Each structure stands twice: as structure tokens, then as C-alpha cells.
Amino acid sequence: MIQKTRQRWRGWLEIGAMVALCGILGALQYRWIGEVSVAERERLQASLQSGLTRLSQDFNEEISLLCRAIMRGDDSAYLVRLKNWQESGRHIGMLRGAFVARPVNGDMQLLRLQTDTESEDQIAWPPEWDGMRRQMLARVSGERTRGGVGARGDLTLIDLPRFGRGPGPGPRELEWVLLDMDAQYLSTVLVPELLARHLGEPAAAEYLYGVYARNDVARLIAGESVGAPDAEVALFQPQFDTIFRRGGGPPGRRGPPPNTTEGRWTLAVRNQAGSLEGVVARTRWRNLAVTGGILGLLLAAVGIVLRTTRESQRLAEMQIDFVAGVSHELRTPLTVIRTAAYNLRGKIAANPAQVERYGGLIQQESEKLTALVEQVMQYASARAGKTIQATKEPVDMQSLVEACAASHEGILRESGCEFEVRIASGLPLVLGDALALERAVNNLLANAAKYGAAGKWVGLFATKADGGGVEIRVADRGAGIPAAEQAQVFDAFFRGRRAVEDQVHGTGLGLNLVKGIVEAHGGTVTVKSAPGKGSEFQILLPPAPDGYQDEFTDSTS
Ligand code: ADP
């Protein structure tokens, strides 16, 4: 008993330890996944930012290339150079118009460069460029002002002065080339192309982008309003240092690093599936769910292992009880037989009445032994997979139940029990093994005699069942079966606590065999019991097919 309690405690401790271990693992995993998620977010952020920086460099370089192409050389042959640039075929759509502003007779002339007609046509100054024109005039007349002459707020006009020797010291602006860039083309063709190049085709598709005016973040030039961006970069900053460098070689390595913090535009991007933070958080939850699932699976596996271990432990205990029980069962009849044999060899041999009595005892006890051995052998053969139902023949259930009643009547009456038998006539035939079925009913009657005789009443009822088969009930008014044991009584080797305590002889195999036999006949066996009031076992057997029934009815009528 103490050992069993100790074992149970150990079992619970093991379960507790496993659950605690899983809990610790879960907590650690939660923390690690959190750390990994933060690192992942930082990595994504950094790679996104560096992609945008490269994009900005390429964007600016694309514009600078155009500027360099036109401003190359000291002369005013802009038209030829513009044509050459157009023929190079690089994003020619980004230039909406090219103009030259040239001082003539104290005024500023505005010429449109027309590559299709190869002409420079004088046009009127658009009113919005008026401020720029006045600035240019001031510069030409020697006034020194800082910065370009371009109109403030005009985000697409690039003014490129051509320098030369003036009357004063140092170089002076002689004339200007004005490039009117196409915002639509730049933001909807060039930007997406560069996004795909620097973020990778599939990743670029995951991002929403918006191009805003740098000095006015509310002014969306193209794309979509991205709200809180994951990353942003400045765009549209022609690299004047490389444009006006003599020799016109490619920029980059020789000059200072391109500036990506200044520009007329801001490019902002955000992950379509929400912010980058949200995407990482979702991945984190997915990882956590998978980890949780695995830990759950682990716990379930531990549970199953523990359950099966318990089950086999219980089975082992039952088998030990069974061996002890069988030994006990063998010992009693053997003692009776040995004593009877000893007596028969003595003086009693001369007394026929005593010989008769001892002979009867030996017969009775050896029958008990035979029944015991029979039961064990049947269980063994059922376990070995041999069929319980040896033959399959139509069984007359009425005669079978009557025979069972007759064989138990004597024992029950001897133990002072009223034996109520009610067998309906015309019970349907059952297809099966008559001997096995008889054994099943007898087993229930023997149990009623063993455990229910104290109630002084045992009933045996056989009727036609609702479904057309046969219903056999064996009832008693004995001590009944405790609710906790009712589910187990049909298990092999199971013996009730009271049966063990009261040392009622038995092996714990009887009801298991009954169940095996009934189920082999396609039937069911159930128990209803109220502790202190008695028990009732019910066997339901299906009828034999109609052909058999008809034959049987004909032969009995
Ligand atoms: P055994 O009788 O050899 O113990 P069984 O398989 O026939 O084995 O029965 C299993 C247990 O079911 C018994 O030990 C007993 O506790 C309980 N039992 C069976 N029949 C009855 C009954 N009619 N009344 C009370 N308990 C019963």
C-alpha cells in the first residue's frame, strides 16, 4: 500500500516536472523569439534604408547624366547635345522641355530647344518664371546673389548656368539652360523601376510608396499616401559638382559621395501588410504559435506515455493478483480432496455412508477445479486469438436458459435464496455456439450466487428483445457494485475490492469471458447496479436470420 502511494506520488512528481520543464522552455522560447524578432526588424529596416539610399543615388545620377550631357563642352551647341542624349535612349520621357535663357540687348530671351525641327524657337516667358527672369538679369548685370536662379517651389525645373569671363573678376553666368522635368514620368516610371532594382522585384511589390515635396510633406506628387513610413529618403538633387567638372568624366569615385539627405522630393515607403513592425510582430506570433503547438504536442505525448505506463502497471498488478487468486482457488479444493482421500484410506472405508459422503466431496471439489482450469484455458485461448464461438448453429434459447436455471437452482435454494425464473416461450433462435452461450449465462448466475445471495433473491428472465433478438437478464438483491467499479467489471483480472476483502473465490476472468462470448455472437452485455440494492446484468443477442426461424417454427408446431 505504502509502495503504491509512493509510486503514485512519483508519477505526479514526474508529470509536474514535465509540465514545469515545458513551461520553462515555453518562456525561454518566448524571450528568444522576441529577441530574434527585434533583430529581424532592425535588419529589415537597415536593408530597406540602404536600398532606398542606393535608389536615391541612382535617381540623382540619372538626372545628372542628362545635365552633364547637355552642359558638356564650352559652346552653346545644346541642341546637338540634347539630340545625342535623346538618341542614347535613356529615360528620355523624363524631360518635358528644354530651354535656353540668353541675355540680348539688356533683356532675357527665352528659346525652346526643338530637336524634332532642330531649331531654337523664341517663346514668351511664362508668367510663373518671371521671378527667375529678373534674377537672371540681375546676375548678368554683375549682381552677386547666392544659389540658383530657379523659382522657389518649382520642384521640376533645373537651371544650369553656363559660365564665362565677364567684365568683373572671376567667371560669370553667360546664359542658362532650363530643363523642365516630367514629375509624372520620374515618379511613376523611374521610381518604381529603381525600387524593383534596389529592393528586389518581389520585395518591391510588398511596399507602398509615396513621393512628397521635400519642403511640404503634405504635398503628394505621386504614389500613395503611406502614413507612418517604414523608411524614407531624399530624392531629386542634381549633382552640380559633377555636372560642371571639366572633362565631363563619369562621377562617383573621384568626387565626394553623392548626397542623399538633400533633394526636392522625399520618397517614403511602407510595407503593404502594415508597418514593418506589424509584419515582424505577425511573424513572431506565428513562430510562437508553432512553438506552442510543438510544446503542446510534447505534453500530449508525455500524457499518453504516462497513461499507457499506468495502464500496463495496473495490468501487471492485476496479473499478480490473478496468480495469487488462482493459487488460492486451487489450494482450497485440493486440501478438501487430500483430506477426503486420507479419510477414505482409514477406518471410514468400511462405512458405505461415509464413503458416499467423501466421494461426493471429492467429485464436487474436482468439478470446481475443472471449472477453474476451463475458465483460465478459455481466457488463454481467447487471448491467443482463437475464436470463442467454436461452432455456428441455430440455438434454441428457451431450452438453453432453462438448462442454466436448472443447473443453478440447487445451489441457490441451498443458500436460502428465492430463485425467480421467467422464460418467455417462443424465443427466437440465435445463431452461435450453444456451449459458449450456456457458459456465459451460467457465469452470471454463479456471480449472482457468489455476490448476491445475501439479498435472498435471484432472478433469471429471458424475453424477446425489442429489436427481435433475445434479452436475458440475471438480477440479484445483493451488495451491488460500487459506481467506481462498474466500468471495470468486464476487464480481465478485475476483482471488486469487496470480493478480495471477503475472500470470495474467483479469478476476475468470468465477466470478461461473458463479454467475449456475447460480443462474438454480435450481442452486448451491460450492467446496472445500485450499491446496497443489487445488480442486474443484461445480455442482448441478435436473432438468427429469418430462414432459420421459419424452419424452427415449423418443427416446433
Ligand atoms: P470473479 O467473480 O472471479 O471475481 P468476475 O469477472 O466474474 O470475476 O467478476 C468481476 C468482479 O465483478 C467481481 O470480483 C465482483 O466484484 C463484481 N461482480 C460480478 N458480479 C457481481 C454481482 N452479481 N454482484 C456484485 N458484484 C459482482
PDB file of C-alpha atoms in Angstrom, residues 130-334:
ATOM      1  CA  ASP A 130       9.008  85.901 -64.183  1.00  0.00           C
ATOM      2  CA  GLY A 131      10.868  85.940 -60.887  1.00  0.00           C
ATOM      3  CA  MET A 132      13.534  83.703 -62.361  1.00  0.00           C
ATOM      4  CA  ARG A 133      13.940  86.011 -65.368  1.00  0.00           C
ATOM      5  CA  ARG A 134      14.520  89.004 -63.086  1.00  0.00           C
ATOM      6  CA  GLN A 135      17.126  87.111 -61.101  1.00  0.00           C
ATOM      7  CA  MET A 136      18.934  86.193 -64.284  1.00  0.00           C
ATOM      8  CA  LEU A 137      19.012  89.832 -65.401  1.00  0.00           C
ATOM      9  CA  ALA A 138      20.450  90.836 -62.052  1.00  0.00           C
ATOM     10  CA  ARG A 139      23.186  88.200 -62.322  1.00  0.00           C
ATOM     11  CA  VAL A 140      24.080  89.228 -65.841  1.00  0.00           C
ATOM     12  CA  SER A 141      24.446  92.815 -64.768  1.00  0.00           C
ATOM     13  CA  GLY A 142      27.025  91.702 -62.221  1.00  0.00           C
ATOM     14  CA  GLU A 143      24.903  91.476 -59.088  1.00  0.00           C
ATOM     15  CA  ARG A 144      26.033  88.699 -56.742  1.00  0.00           C
ATOM     16  CA  THR A 145      23.272  86.570 -55.197  1.00  0.00           C
ATOM     17  CA  ARG A 146      23.583  83.175 -53.635  1.00  0.00           C
ATOM     18  CA  GLY A 147      22.205  79.912 -55.048  1.00  0.00           C
ATOM     19  CA  GLY A 148      20.448  79.182 -58.324  1.00  0.00           C
ATOM     20  CA  VAL A 149      18.028  81.382 -60.138  1.00  0.00           C
ATOM     21  CA  GLY A 150      15.218  78.779 -60.214  1.00  0.00           C
ATOM     22  CA  ALA A 151      11.790  79.724 -58.963  1.00  0.00           C
ATOM     23  CA  ARG A 152      11.251  78.616 -55.377  1.00  0.00           C
ATOM     24  CA  GLY A 153       8.592  75.970 -55.030  1.00  0.00           C
ATOM     25  CA  ASP A 154       9.053  74.786 -58.597  1.00  0.00           C
ATOM     26  CA  LEU A 155      10.083  71.227 -57.976  1.00  0.00           C
ATOM     27  CA  THR A 156      10.830  70.116 -61.506  1.00  0.00           C
ATOM     28  CA  LEU A 157      12.737  72.939 -63.182  1.00  0.00           C
ATOM     29  CA  ILE A 158      16.533  72.620 -63.241  1.00  0.00           C
ATOM     30  CA  ASP A 159      18.502  75.747 -64.121  1.00  0.00           C
ATOM     31  CA  LEU A 160      22.012  75.176 -65.396  1.00  0.00           C
ATOM     32  CA  PRO A 161      24.133  78.276 -65.908  1.00  0.00           C
ATOM     33  CA  ARG A 162      26.961  78.427 -68.455  1.00  0.00           C
ATOM     34  CA  PHE A 163      29.869  80.344 -67.102  1.00  0.00           C
ATOM     35  CA  GLY A 164      32.323  82.522 -68.963  1.00  0.00           C
ATOM     36  CA  ARG A 165      34.589  85.510 -68.481  1.00  0.00           C
ATOM     37  CA  GLY A 166      32.734  88.704 -67.695  1.00  0.00           C
ATOM     38  CA  PRO A 167      33.871  92.253 -67.222  1.00  0.00           C
ATOM     39  CA  GLY A 168      34.473  91.752 -63.455  1.00  0.00           C
ATOM     40  CA  PRO A 169      36.806  89.320 -61.681  1.00  0.00           C
ATOM     41  CA  GLY A 170      36.065  85.577 -61.835  1.00  0.00           C
ATOM     42  CA  PRO A 171      33.657  83.625 -64.020  1.00  0.00           C
ATOM     43  CA  ARG A 172      30.112  84.877 -64.544  1.00  0.00           C
ATOM     44  CA  GLU A 173      26.857  83.350 -65.781  1.00  0.00           C
ATOM     45  CA  LEU A 174      26.569  83.966 -69.525  1.00  0.00           C
ATOM     46  CA  GLU A 175      23.324  82.124 -70.159  1.00  0.00           C
ATOM     47  CA  TRP A 176      21.154  79.381 -68.687  1.00  0.00           C
ATOM     48  CA  VAL A 177      19.801  76.089 -69.827  1.00  0.00           C
ATOM     49  CA  LEU A 178      16.430  75.315 -68.244  1.00  0.00           C
ATOM     50  CA  LEU A 179      15.312  71.713 -68.050  1.00  0.00           C
ATOM     51  CA  ASP A 180      11.639  71.192 -67.325  1.00  0.00           C
ATOM     52  CA  MET A 181      11.477  67.676 -65.877  1.00  0.00           C
ATOM     53  CA  ASP A 182       8.372  65.487 -66.080  1.00  0.00           C
ATOM     54  CA  ALA A 183       7.338  64.796 -62.472  1.00  0.00           C
ATOM     55  CA  GLN A 184       4.825  62.218 -63.590  1.00  0.00           C
ATOM     56  CA  TYR A 185       7.387  60.175 -65.503  1.00  0.00           C
ATOM     57  CA  LEU A 186      10.037  60.409 -62.809  1.00  0.00           C
ATOM     58  CA  SER A 187       7.709  59.324 -60.039  1.00  0.00           C
ATOM     59  CA  THR A 188       5.689  56.678 -61.830  1.00  0.00           C
ATOM     60  CA  VAL A 189       8.272  55.151 -64.170  1.00  0.00           C
ATOM     61  CA  LEU A 190      11.746  55.817 -62.844  1.00  0.00           C
ATOM     62  CA  VAL A 191      10.985  55.420 -59.111  1.00  0.00           C
ATOM     63  CA  PRO A 192       9.189  52.036 -59.456  1.00  0.00           C
ATOM     64  CA  GLU A 193      11.958  50.764 -61.740  1.00  0.00           C
ATOM     65  CA  LEU A 194      14.598  51.747 -59.197  1.00  0.00           C
ATOM     66  CA  LEU A 195      12.532  50.297 -56.331  1.00  0.00           C
ATOM     67  CA  ALA A 196      12.442  46.938 -58.100  1.00  0.00           C
ATOM     68  CA  ARG A 197      16.191  47.155 -58.794  1.00  0.00           C
ATOM     69  CA  HIS A 198      17.219  48.009 -55.229  1.00  0.00           C
ATOM     70  CA  LEU A 199      14.663  46.194 -53.094  1.00  0.00           C
ATOM     71  CA  GLY A 200      14.317  43.191 -55.381  1.00  0.00           C
ATOM     72  CA  GLU A 201      11.303  42.510 -57.616  1.00  0.00           C
ATOM     73  CA  PRO A 202       9.187  40.525 -55.114  1.00  0.00           C
ATOM     74  CA  ALA A 203      10.029  42.685 -52.102  1.00  0.00           C
ATOM     75  CA  ALA A 204       9.262  45.904 -54.032  1.00  0.00           C
ATOM     76  CA  ALA A 205       5.760  44.590 -54.707  1.00  0.00           C
ATOM     77  CA  GLU A 206       5.224  44.336 -50.953  1.00  0.00           C
ATOM     78  CA  TYR A 207       5.814  48.051 -50.427  1.00  0.00           C
ATOM     79  CA  LEU A 208       3.569  51.050 -50.918  1.00  0.00           C
ATOM     80  CA  TYR A 209       5.418  54.204 -51.883  1.00  0.00           C
ATOM     81  CA  GLY A 210       4.657  57.900 -51.964  1.00  0.00           C
ATOM     82  CA  VAL A 211       6.674  60.772 -53.443  1.00  0.00           C
ATOM     83  CA  TYR A 212       6.280  64.019 -51.499  1.00  0.00           C
ATOM     84  CA  ALA A 213       7.568  67.572 -51.859  1.00  0.00           C
ATOM     85  CA  ARG A 214      10.576  67.843 -49.535  1.00  0.00           C
ATOM     86  CA  ASN A 215       9.627  71.293 -48.244  1.00  0.00           C
ATOM     87  CA  ASP A 216       5.952  70.404 -47.926  1.00  0.00           C
ATOM     88  CA  VAL A 217       5.332  66.850 -46.684  1.00  0.00           C
ATOM     89  CA  ALA A 218       1.606  67.208 -47.193  1.00  0.00           C
ATOM     90  CA  ARG A 219       2.111  67.626 -50.969  1.00  0.00           C
ATOM     91  CA  LEU A 220       1.919  64.187 -52.543  1.00  0.00           C
ATOM     92  CA  ILE A 221       3.473  64.234 -56.016  1.00  0.00           C
ATOM     93  CA  ALA A 222       2.889  60.604 -56.952  1.00  0.00           C
ATOM     94  CA  GLY A 223       2.184  57.180 -55.454  1.00  0.00           C
ATOM     95  CA  GLU A 224       0.032  56.697 -52.406  1.00  0.00           C
ATOM     96  CA  SER A 225      -0.214  58.347 -49.049  1.00  0.00           C
ATOM     97  CA  VAL A 226       1.798  55.959 -46.868  1.00  0.00           C
ATOM     98  CA  GLY A 227       1.036  57.383 -43.413  1.00  0.00           C
ATOM     99  CA  ALA A 228       3.798  56.397 -40.996  1.00  0.00           C
ATOM    100  CA  PRO A 229       6.570  55.157 -43.340  1.00  0.00           C
ATOM    101  CA  ASP A 230       8.989  52.309 -42.610  1.00  0.00           C
ATOM    102  CA  ALA A 231      11.787  54.276 -44.294  1.00  0.00           C
ATOM    103  CA  GLU A 232      12.265  57.428 -46.355  1.00  0.00           C
ATOM    104  CA  VAL A 233      14.947  59.112 -48.417  1.00  0.00           C
ATOM    105  CA  ALA A 234      15.545  62.466 -50.141  1.00  0.00           C
ATOM    106  CA  LEU A 235      15.408  62.481 -53.967  1.00  0.00           C
ATOM    107  CA  PHE A 236      15.960  64.809 -56.894  1.00  0.00           C
ATOM    108  CA  GLN A 237      19.266  66.505 -56.228  1.00  0.00           C
ATOM    109  CA  PRO A 238      21.291  67.061 -59.434  1.00  0.00           C
ATOM    110  CA  GLN A 239      24.987  66.612 -58.640  1.00  0.00           C
ATOM    111  CA  PHE A 240      26.246  70.025 -59.745  1.00  0.00           C
ATOM    112  CA  ASP A 241      29.825  69.260 -58.775  1.00  0.00           C
ATOM    113  CA  THR A 242      29.995  66.523 -61.411  1.00  0.00           C
ATOM    114  CA  ILE A 243      27.953  68.468 -63.964  1.00  0.00           C
ATOM    115  CA  PHE A 244      30.314  71.417 -64.130  1.00  0.00           C
ATOM    116  CA  ARG A 245      33.539  69.422 -63.744  1.00  0.00           C
ATOM    117  CA  ARG A 246      35.875  69.825 -66.646  1.00  0.00           C
ATOM    118  CA  GLY A 247      36.377  66.775 -68.794  1.00  0.00           C
ATOM    119  CA  GLY A 248      32.884  65.548 -68.039  1.00  0.00           C
ATOM    120  CA  GLY A 249      34.021  62.059 -66.959  1.00  0.00           C
ATOM    121  CA  PRO A 250      31.687  59.821 -65.041  1.00  0.00           C
ATOM    122  CA  PRO A 251      31.083  60.907 -61.456  1.00  0.00           C
ATOM    123  CA  GLY A 252      31.241  58.820 -58.374  1.00  0.00           C
ATOM    124  CA  ARG A 253      34.570  57.598 -57.195  1.00  0.00           C
ATOM    125  CA  ARG A 254      36.543  60.725 -57.880  1.00  0.00           C
ATOM    126  CA  GLY A 255      34.087  63.219 -56.392  1.00  0.00           C
ATOM    127  CA  PRO A 256      32.618  63.399 -52.904  1.00  0.00           C
ATOM    128  CA  PRO A 257      29.979  60.748 -52.101  1.00  0.00           C
ATOM    129  CA  PRO A 258      26.593  61.593 -53.628  1.00  0.00           C
ATOM    130  CA  ASN A 259      24.285  63.413 -51.294  1.00  0.00           C
ATOM    131  CA  THR A 260      21.133  61.505 -50.386  1.00  0.00           C
ATOM    132  CA  THR A 261      19.993  63.635 -47.476  1.00  0.00           C
ATOM    133  CA  GLU A 262      19.065  66.604 -49.642  1.00  0.00           C
ATOM    134  CA  GLY A 263      16.695  66.817 -52.545  1.00  0.00           C
ATOM    135  CA  ARG A 264      13.499  68.384 -53.756  1.00  0.00           C
ATOM    136  CA  TRP A 265      11.439  65.256 -53.124  1.00  0.00           C
ATOM    137  CA  THR A 266      11.036  62.716 -50.350  1.00  0.00           C
ATOM    138  CA  LEU A 267      10.367  59.087 -51.173  1.00  0.00           C
ATOM    139  CA  ALA A 268       8.544  57.270 -48.342  1.00  0.00           C
ATOM    140  CA  VAL A 269       7.784  53.525 -48.321  1.00  0.00           C
ATOM    141  CA  ARG A 270       5.675  51.300 -46.098  1.00  0.00           C
ATOM    142  CA  ASN A 271       5.033  47.568 -46.162  1.00  0.00           C
ATOM    143  CA  GLN A 272       1.639  46.826 -47.688  1.00  0.00           C
ATOM    144  CA  ALA A 273       0.751  44.325 -44.978  1.00  0.00           C
ATOM    145  CA  GLY A 274       1.005  47.112 -42.372  1.00  0.00           C
ATOM    146  CA  SER A 275       4.114  48.603 -40.903  1.00  0.00           C
ATOM    147  CA  LEU A 276       7.356  46.640 -40.853  1.00  0.00           C
ATOM    148  CA  GLU A 277       6.881  46.399 -37.114  1.00  0.00           C
ATOM    149  CA  GLY A 278       3.463  44.816 -37.649  1.00  0.00           C
ATOM    150  CA  VAL A 279       4.848  42.343 -40.182  1.00  0.00           C
ATOM    151  CA  VAL A 280       7.606  41.292 -37.787  1.00  0.00           C
ATOM    152  CA  ALA A 281       5.080  41.079 -34.928  1.00  0.00           C
ATOM    153  CA  ARG A 282       2.882  38.791 -37.022  1.00  0.00           C
ATOM    154  CA  THR A 283       5.833  36.563 -37.867  1.00  0.00           C
ATOM    155  CA  ARG A 284       6.642  36.495 -34.168  1.00  0.00           C
ATOM    156  CA  TRP A 285       3.151  35.357 -33.281  1.00  0.00           C
ATOM    157  CA  ARG A 286       3.283  32.710 -35.989  1.00  0.00           C
ATOM    158  CA  ASN A 287       6.563  31.416 -34.587  1.00  0.00           C
ATOM    159  CA  LEU A 288       5.119  31.463 -31.090  1.00  0.00           C
ATOM    160  CA  ALA A 289       2.044  29.555 -32.246  1.00  0.00           C
ATOM    161  CA  VAL A 290       4.207  26.884 -33.880  1.00  0.00           C
ATOM    162  CA  THR A 291       6.372  26.609 -30.760  1.00  0.00           C
ATOM    163  CA  GLY A 292       3.273  26.461 -28.579  1.00  0.00           C
ATOM    164  CA  GLY A 293       1.886  23.722 -30.810  1.00  0.00           C
ATOM    165  CA  ILE A 294       5.093  21.697 -30.530  1.00  0.00           C
ATOM    166  CA  LEU A 295       5.178  22.101 -26.748  1.00  0.00           C
ATOM    167  CA  GLY A 296       1.509  21.100 -26.596  1.00  0.00           C
ATOM    168  CA  LEU A 297       2.282  18.047 -28.674  1.00  0.00           C
ATOM    169  CA  LEU A 298       5.139  17.221 -26.335  1.00  0.00           C
ATOM    170  CA  LEU A 299       2.851  17.494 -23.326  1.00  0.00           C
ATOM    171  CA  ALA A 300       0.210  15.357 -25.029  1.00  0.00           C
ATOM    172  CA  ALA A 301       2.856  12.722 -25.850  1.00  0.00           C
ATOM    173  CA  VAL A 302       4.027  12.741 -22.224  1.00  0.00           C
ATOM    174  CA  GLY A 303       0.404  12.354 -21.143  1.00  0.00           C
ATOM    175  CA  ILE A 304      -0.103   9.381 -23.457  1.00  0.00           C
ATOM    176  CA  VAL A 305       3.121   7.720 -22.305  1.00  0.00           C
ATOM    177  CA  LEU A 306       2.145   8.193 -18.678  1.00  0.00           C
ATOM    178  CA  ARG A 307      -1.338   6.836 -19.307  1.00  0.00           C
ATOM    179  CA  THR A 308      -0.072   3.718 -21.065  1.00  0.00           C
ATOM    180  CA  THR A 309       2.530   3.199 -18.368  1.00  0.00           C
ATOM    181  CA  ARG A 310      -0.193   3.427 -15.728  1.00  0.00           C
ATOM    182  CA  GLU A 311      -2.345   1.046 -17.719  1.00  0.00           C
ATOM    183  CA  SER A 312       0.391  -1.558 -18.028  1.00  0.00           C
ATOM    184  CA  GLN A 313       1.229  -1.079 -14.367  1.00  0.00           C
ATOM    185  CA  ARG A 314      -2.399  -1.737 -13.499  1.00  0.00           C
ATOM    186  CA  LEU A 315      -2.431  -4.803 -15.736  1.00  0.00           C
ATOM    187  CA  ALA A 316       0.726  -6.141 -14.122  1.00  0.00           C
ATOM    188  CA  GLU A 317      -0.797  -5.656 -10.676  1.00  0.00           C
ATOM    189  CA  MET A 318      -3.943  -7.461 -11.794  1.00  0.00           C
ATOM    190  CA  GLN A 319      -1.948 -10.355 -13.135  1.00  0.00           C
ATOM    191  CA  ILE A 320      -0.122 -10.707  -9.835  1.00  0.00           C
ATOM    192  CA  ASP A 321      -3.498 -10.635  -8.047  1.00  0.00           C
ATOM    193  CA  PHE A 322      -4.722 -13.232 -10.524  1.00  0.00           C
ATOM    194  CA  VAL A 323      -1.833 -15.596  -9.822  1.00  0.00           C
ATOM    195  CA  ALA A 324      -2.412 -15.170  -6.103  1.00  0.00           C
ATOM    196  CA  GLY A 325      -6.163 -15.695  -6.601  1.00  0.00           C
ATOM    197  CA  VAL A 326      -5.744 -18.825  -8.727  1.00  0.00           C
ATOM    198  CA  SER A 327      -3.289 -20.325  -6.270  1.00  0.00           C
ATOM    199  CA  HIS A 328      -5.779 -19.688  -3.520  1.00  0.00           C
ATOM    200  CA  GLU A 329      -8.580 -21.159  -5.631  1.00  0.00           C
ATOM    201  CA  LEU A 330      -6.520 -24.274  -6.231  1.00  0.00           C
ATOM    202  CA  ARG A 331      -5.457 -24.693  -2.673  1.00  0.00           C
ATOM    203  CA  THR A 332      -8.962 -24.958  -1.126  1.00  0.00           C
ATOM    204  CA  PRO A 333     -10.360 -27.831  -3.271  1.00  0.00           C
ATOM    205  CA  LEU A 334      -7.008 -29.602  -3.201  1.00  0.00           C
TER     206      LEU A 334
END
